[in-house]
mmCIF file with all atom_site columns, C-alpha atoms and ligand atoms in Angstrom:
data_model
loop_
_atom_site.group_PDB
_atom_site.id
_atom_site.type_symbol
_atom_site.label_atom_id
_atom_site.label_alt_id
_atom_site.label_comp_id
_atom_site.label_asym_id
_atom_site.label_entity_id
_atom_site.label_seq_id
_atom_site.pdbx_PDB_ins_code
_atom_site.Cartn_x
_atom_site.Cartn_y
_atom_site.Cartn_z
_atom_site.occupancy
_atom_site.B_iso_or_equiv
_atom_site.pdbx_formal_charge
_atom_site.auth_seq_id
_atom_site.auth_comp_id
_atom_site.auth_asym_id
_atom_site.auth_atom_id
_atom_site.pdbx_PDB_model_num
ATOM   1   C  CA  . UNK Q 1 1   ? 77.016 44.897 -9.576  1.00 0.00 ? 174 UNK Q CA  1
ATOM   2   C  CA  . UNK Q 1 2   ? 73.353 45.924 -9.974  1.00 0.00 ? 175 UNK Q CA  1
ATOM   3   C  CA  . UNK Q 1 3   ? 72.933 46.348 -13.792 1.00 0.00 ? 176 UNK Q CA  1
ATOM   4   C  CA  . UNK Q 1 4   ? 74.023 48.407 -16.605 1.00 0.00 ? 177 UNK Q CA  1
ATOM   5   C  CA  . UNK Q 1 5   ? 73.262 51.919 -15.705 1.00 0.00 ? 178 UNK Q CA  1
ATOM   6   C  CA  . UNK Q 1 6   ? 74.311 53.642 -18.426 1.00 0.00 ? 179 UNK Q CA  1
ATOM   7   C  CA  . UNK Q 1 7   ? 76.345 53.546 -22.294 1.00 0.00 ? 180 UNK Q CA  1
ATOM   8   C  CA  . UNK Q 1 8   ? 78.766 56.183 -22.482 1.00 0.00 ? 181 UNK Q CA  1
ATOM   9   C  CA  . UNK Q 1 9   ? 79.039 57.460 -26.114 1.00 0.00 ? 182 UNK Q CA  1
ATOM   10  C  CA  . UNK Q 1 10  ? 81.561 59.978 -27.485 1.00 0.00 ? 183 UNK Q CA  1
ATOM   11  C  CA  . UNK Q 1 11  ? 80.478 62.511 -29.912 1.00 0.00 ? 184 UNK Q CA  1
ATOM   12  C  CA  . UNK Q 1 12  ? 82.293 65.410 -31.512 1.00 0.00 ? 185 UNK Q CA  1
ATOM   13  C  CA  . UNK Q 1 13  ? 79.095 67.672 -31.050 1.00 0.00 ? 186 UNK Q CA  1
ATOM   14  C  CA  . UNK Q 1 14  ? 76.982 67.119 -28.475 1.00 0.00 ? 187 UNK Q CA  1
ATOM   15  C  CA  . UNK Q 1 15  ? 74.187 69.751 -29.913 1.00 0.00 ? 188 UNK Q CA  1
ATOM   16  C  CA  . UNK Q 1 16  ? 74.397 67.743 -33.134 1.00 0.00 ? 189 UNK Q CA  1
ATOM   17  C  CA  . UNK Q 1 17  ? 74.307 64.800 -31.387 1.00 0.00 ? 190 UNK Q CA  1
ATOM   18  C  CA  . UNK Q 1 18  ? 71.378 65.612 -29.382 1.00 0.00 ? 191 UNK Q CA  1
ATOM   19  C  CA  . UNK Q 1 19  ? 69.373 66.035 -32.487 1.00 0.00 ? 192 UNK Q CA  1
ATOM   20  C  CA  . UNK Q 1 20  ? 70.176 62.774 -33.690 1.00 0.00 ? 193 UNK Q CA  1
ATOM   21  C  CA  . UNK Q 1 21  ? 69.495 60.986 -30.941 1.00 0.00 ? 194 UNK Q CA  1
ATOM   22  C  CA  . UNK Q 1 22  ? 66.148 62.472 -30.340 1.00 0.00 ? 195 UNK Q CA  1
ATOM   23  C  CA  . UNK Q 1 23  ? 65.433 61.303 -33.552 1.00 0.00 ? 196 UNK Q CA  1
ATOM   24  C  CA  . UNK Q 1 24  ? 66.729 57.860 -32.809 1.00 0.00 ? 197 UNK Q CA  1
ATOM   25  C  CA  . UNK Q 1 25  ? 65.148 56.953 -29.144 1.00 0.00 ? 198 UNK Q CA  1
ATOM   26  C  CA  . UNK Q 1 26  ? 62.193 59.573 -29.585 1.00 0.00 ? 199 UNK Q CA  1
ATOM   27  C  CA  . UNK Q 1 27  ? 62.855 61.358 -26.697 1.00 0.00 ? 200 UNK Q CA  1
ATOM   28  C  CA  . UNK Q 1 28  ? 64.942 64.661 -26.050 1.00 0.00 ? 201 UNK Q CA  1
ATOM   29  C  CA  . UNK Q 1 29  ? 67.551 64.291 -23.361 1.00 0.00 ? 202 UNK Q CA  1
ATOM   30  C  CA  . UNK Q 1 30  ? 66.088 64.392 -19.905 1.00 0.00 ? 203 UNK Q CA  1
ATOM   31  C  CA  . UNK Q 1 31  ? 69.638 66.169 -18.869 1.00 0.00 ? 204 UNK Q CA  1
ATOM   32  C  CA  . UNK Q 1 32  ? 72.519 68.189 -19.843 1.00 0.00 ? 205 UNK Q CA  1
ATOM   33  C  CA  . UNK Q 1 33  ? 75.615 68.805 -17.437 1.00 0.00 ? 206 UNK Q CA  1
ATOM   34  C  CA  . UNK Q 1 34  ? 79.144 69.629 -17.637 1.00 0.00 ? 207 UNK Q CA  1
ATOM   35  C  CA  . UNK Q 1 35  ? 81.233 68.200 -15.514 1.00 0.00 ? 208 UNK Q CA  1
ATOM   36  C  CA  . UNK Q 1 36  ? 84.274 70.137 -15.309 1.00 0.00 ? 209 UNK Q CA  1
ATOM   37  C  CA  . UNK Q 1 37  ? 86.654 68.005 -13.408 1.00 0.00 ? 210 UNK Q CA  1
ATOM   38  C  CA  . UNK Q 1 38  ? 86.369 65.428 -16.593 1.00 0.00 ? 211 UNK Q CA  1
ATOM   39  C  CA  . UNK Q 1 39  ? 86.255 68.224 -19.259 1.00 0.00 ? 212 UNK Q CA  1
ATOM   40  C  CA  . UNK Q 1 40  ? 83.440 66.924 -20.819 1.00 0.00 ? 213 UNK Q CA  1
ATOM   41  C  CA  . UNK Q 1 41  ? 80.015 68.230 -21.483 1.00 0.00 ? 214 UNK Q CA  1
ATOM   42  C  CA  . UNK Q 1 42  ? 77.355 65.107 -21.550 1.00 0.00 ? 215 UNK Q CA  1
ATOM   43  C  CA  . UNK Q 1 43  ? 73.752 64.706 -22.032 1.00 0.00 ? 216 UNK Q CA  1
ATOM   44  C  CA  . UNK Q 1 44  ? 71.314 61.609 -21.319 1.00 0.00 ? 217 UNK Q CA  1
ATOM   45  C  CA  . UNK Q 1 45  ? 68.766 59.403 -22.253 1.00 0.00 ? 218 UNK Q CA  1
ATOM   46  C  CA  . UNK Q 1 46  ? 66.107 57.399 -21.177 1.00 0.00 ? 219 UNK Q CA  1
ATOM   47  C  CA  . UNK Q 1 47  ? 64.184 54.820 -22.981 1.00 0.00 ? 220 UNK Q CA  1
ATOM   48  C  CA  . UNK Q 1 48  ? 62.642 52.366 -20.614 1.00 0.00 ? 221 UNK Q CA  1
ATOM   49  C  CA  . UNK Q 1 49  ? 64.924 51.269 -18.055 1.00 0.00 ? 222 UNK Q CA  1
ATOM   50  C  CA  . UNK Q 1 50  ? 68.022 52.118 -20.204 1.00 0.00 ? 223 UNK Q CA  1
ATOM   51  C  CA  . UNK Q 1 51  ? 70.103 55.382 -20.326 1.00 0.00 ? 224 UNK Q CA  1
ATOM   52  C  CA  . UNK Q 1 52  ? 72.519 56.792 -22.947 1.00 0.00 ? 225 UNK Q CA  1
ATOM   53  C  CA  . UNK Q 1 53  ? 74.926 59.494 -22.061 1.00 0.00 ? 226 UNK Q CA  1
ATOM   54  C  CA  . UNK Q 1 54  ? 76.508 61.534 -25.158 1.00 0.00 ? 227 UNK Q CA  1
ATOM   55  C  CA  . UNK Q 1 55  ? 79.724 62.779 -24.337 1.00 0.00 ? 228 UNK Q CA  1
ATOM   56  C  CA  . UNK Q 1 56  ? 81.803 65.853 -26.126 1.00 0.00 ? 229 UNK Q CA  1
ATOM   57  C  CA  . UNK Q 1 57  ? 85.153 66.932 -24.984 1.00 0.00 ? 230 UNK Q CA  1
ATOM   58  C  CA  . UNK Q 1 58  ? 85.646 70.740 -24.028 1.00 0.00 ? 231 UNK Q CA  1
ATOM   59  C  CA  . UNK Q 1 59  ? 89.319 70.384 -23.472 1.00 0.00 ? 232 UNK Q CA  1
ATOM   60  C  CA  . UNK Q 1 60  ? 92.102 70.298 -26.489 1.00 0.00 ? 233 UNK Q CA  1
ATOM   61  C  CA  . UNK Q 1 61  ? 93.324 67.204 -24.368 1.00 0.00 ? 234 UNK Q CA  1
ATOM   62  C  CA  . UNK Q 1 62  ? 90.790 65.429 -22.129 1.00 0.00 ? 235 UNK Q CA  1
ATOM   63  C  CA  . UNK Q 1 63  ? 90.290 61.799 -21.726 1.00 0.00 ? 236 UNK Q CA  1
ATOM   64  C  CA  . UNK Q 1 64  ? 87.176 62.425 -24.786 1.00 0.00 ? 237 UNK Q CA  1
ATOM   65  C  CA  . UNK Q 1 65  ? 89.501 64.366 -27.065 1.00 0.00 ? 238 UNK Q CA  1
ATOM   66  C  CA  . UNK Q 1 66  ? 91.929 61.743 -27.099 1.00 0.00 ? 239 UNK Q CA  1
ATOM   67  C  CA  . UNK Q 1 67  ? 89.571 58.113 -27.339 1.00 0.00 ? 240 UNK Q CA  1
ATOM   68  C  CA  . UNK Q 1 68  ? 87.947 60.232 -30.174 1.00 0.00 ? 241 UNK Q CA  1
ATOM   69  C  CA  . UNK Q 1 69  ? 91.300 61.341 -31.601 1.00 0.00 ? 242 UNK Q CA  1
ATOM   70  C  CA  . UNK Q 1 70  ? 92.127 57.760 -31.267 1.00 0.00 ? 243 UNK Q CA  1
ATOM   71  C  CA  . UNK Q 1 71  ? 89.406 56.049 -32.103 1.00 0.00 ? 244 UNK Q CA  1
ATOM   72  C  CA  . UNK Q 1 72  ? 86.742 58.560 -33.575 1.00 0.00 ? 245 UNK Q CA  1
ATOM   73  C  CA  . UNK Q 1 73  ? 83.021 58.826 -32.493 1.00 0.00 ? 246 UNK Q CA  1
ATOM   74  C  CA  . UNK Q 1 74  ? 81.648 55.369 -30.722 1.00 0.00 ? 247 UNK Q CA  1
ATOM   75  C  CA  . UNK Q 1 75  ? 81.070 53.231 -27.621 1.00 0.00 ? 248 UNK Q CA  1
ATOM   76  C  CA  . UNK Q 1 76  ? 83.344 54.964 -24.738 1.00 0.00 ? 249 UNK Q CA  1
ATOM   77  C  CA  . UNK Q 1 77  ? 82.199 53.595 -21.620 1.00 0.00 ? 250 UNK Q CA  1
ATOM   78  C  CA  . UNK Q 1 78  ? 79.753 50.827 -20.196 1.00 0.00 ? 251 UNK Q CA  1
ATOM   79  C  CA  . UNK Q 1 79  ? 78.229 51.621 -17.004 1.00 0.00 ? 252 UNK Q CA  1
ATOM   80  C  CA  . UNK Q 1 80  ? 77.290 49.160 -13.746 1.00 0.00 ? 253 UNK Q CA  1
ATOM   81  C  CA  . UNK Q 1 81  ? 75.261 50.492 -10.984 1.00 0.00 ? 254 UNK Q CA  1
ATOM   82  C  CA  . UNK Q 1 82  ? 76.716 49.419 -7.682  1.00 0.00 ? 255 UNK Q CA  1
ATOM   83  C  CA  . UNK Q 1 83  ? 75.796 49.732 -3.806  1.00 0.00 ? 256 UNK Q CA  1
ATOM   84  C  CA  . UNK Q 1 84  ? 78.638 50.668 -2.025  1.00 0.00 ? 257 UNK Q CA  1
ATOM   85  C  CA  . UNK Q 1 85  ? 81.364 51.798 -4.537  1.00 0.00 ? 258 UNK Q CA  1
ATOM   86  C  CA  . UNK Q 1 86  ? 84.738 51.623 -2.048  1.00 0.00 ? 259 UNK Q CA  1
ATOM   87  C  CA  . UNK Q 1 87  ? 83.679 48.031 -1.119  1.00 0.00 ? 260 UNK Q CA  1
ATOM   88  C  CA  . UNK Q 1 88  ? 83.130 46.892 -4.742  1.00 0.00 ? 261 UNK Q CA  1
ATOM   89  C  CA  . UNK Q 1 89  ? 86.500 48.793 -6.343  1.00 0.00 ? 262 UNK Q CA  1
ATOM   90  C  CA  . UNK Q 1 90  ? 88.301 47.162 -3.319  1.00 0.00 ? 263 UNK Q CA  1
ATOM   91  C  CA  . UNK Q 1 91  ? 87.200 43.997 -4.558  1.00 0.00 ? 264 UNK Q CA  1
ATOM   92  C  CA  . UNK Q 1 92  ? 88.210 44.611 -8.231  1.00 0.00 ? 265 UNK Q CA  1
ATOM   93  C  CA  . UNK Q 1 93  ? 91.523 45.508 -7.432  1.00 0.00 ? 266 UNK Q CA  1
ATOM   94  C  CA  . UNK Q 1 94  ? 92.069 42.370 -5.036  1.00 0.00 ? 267 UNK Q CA  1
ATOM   95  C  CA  . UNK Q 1 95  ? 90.962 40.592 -8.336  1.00 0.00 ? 268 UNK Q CA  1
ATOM   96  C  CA  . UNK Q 1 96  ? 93.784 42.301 -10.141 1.00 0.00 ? 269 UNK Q CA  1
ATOM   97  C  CA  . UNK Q 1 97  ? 91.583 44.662 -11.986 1.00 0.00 ? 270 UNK Q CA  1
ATOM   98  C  CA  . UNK Q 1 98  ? 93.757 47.933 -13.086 1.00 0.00 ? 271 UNK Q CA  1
ATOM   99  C  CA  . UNK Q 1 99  ? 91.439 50.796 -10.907 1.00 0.00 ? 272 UNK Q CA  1
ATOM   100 C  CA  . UNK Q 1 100 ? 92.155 54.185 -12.608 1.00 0.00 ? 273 UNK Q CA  1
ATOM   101 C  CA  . UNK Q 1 101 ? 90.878 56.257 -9.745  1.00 0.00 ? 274 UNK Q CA  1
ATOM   102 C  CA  . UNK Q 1 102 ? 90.997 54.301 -6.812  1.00 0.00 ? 275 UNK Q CA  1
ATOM   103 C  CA  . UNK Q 1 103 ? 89.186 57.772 -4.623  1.00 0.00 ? 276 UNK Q CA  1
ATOM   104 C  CA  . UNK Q 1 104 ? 85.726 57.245 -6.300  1.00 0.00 ? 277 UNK Q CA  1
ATOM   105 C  CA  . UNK Q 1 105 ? 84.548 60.776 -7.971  1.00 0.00 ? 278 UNK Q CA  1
ATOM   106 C  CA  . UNK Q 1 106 ? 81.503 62.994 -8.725  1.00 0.00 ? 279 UNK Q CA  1
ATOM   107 C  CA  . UNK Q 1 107 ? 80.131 62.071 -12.164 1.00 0.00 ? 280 UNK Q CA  1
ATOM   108 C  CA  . UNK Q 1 108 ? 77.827 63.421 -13.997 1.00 0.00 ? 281 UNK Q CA  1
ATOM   109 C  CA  . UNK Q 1 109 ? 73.687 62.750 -13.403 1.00 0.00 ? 282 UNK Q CA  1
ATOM   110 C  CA  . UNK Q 1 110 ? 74.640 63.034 -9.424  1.00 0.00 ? 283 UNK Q CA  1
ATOM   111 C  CA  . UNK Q 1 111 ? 76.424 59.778 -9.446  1.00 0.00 ? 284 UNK Q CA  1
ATOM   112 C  CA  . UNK Q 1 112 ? 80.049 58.610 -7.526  1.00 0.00 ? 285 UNK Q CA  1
ATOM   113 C  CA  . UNK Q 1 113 ? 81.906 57.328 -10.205 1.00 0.00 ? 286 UNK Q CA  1
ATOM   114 C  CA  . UNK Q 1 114 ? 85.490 55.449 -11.070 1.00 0.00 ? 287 UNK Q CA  1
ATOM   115 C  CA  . UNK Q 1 115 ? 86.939 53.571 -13.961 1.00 0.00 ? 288 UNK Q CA  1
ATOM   116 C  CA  . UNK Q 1 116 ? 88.273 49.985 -14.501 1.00 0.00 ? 289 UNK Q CA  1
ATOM   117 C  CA  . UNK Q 1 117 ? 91.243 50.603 -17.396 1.00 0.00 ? 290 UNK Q CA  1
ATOM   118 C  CA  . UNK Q 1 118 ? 89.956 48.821 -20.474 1.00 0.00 ? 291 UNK Q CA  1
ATOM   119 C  CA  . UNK Q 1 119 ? 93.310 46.741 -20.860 1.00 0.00 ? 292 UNK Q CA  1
ATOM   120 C  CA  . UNK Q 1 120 ? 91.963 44.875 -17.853 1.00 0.00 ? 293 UNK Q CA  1
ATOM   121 C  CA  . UNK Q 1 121 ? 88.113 44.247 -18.969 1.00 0.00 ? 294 UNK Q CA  1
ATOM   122 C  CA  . UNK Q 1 122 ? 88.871 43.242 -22.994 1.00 0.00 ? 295 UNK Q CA  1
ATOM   123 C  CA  . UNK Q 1 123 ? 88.667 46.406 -24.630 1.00 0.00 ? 296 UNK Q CA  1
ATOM   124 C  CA  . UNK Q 1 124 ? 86.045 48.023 -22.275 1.00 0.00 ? 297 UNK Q CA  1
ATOM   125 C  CA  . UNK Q 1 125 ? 86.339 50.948 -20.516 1.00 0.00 ? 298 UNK Q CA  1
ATOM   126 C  CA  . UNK Q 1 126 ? 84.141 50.486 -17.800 1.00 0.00 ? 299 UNK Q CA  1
ATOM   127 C  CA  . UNK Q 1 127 ? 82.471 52.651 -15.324 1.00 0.00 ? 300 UNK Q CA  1
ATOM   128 C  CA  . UNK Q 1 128 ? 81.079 52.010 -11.735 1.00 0.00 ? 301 UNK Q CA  1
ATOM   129 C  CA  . UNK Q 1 129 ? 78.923 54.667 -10.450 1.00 0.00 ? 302 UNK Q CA  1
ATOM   130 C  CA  . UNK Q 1 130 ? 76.389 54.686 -7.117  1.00 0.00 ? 303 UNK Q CA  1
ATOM   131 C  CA  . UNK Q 1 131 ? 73.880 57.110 -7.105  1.00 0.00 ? 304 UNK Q CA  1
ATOM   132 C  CA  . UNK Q 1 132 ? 73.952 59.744 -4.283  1.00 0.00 ? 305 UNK Q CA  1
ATOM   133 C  CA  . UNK Q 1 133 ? 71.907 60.810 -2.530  1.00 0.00 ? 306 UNK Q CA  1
ATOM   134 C  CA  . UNK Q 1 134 ? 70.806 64.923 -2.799  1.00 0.00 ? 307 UNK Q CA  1
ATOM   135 C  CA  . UNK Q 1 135 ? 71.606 65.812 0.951   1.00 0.00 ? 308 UNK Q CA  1
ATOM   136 C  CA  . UNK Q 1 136 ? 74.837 63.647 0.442   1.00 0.00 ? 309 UNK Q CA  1
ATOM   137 C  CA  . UNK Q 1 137 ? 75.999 65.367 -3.115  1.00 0.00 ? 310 UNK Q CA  1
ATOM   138 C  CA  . UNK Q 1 138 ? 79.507 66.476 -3.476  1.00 0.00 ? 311 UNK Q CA  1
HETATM 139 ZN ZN1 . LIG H 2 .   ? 79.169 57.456 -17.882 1.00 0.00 ? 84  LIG H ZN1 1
#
């Protein structure tokens, strides 16, 4: 893996959010997007090299509304850059990594994403995500 690409953070309001966040980095969000297939609307963040996505559920039951009904606002996801996403989630999963979509997906910011369960990575929900390319996007 390449580095962290991105900290996933789950908010109840994203336009509330935004605001206090702005405030925070001193920056507004470079991006907003829904992604639709996730049920979540996100936003990010640049400060330097580093990127914060805000994340707010728009479904009664997505994978958002639940962590947050479980676990309230906070740190939902860490995110690793990687190459060649099949190769590296094939290598996971020979490591005995639990893969929760093994058919890597479009993300959000024009990225291929998939998920690592956080039962096998202590705690951590983690992402892996490799940019596309525009000509490429799906
Ligand atoms: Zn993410």
């Amino acid at each position: 893996m390449k580095k962290v690409e991105h900290i996933g953070i789950a908010v109840k309001n994203l336009e509330a959010s935004n605001l206090v966040y702005s405030t925070l980095l001193g920056v507004a969000p470079y991006k907003e997007e829904e992604v639709l297939s996730e049920g979540v609307k996100t936003s990010f963040f640049k400060t330097g090299p580093n990127k914060i996505e805000l994340l707010e559920s728009t479904t009664e039951d997505g994978p958002i509304a639940k962590f947050l009904d479980k676990k309230g606002e906070g740190i939902h996801h860490i995110a690793f850059a990687v190459d060649d996403i099949v190769a590296e989630l094939s290598r996971l999963k020979k490591e005995g990594f639990v893969i929760l979509n093994e058919v890597p997906k479009k993300g959000a910011d024009n990225k291929l994403v998939a998920f690592v369960h956080p039962k096998s990575t202590n705690g951590v929900l983690v992402e892996l995500c490799q940019e596309v390319a525009p000509e490429e996007k799906r």
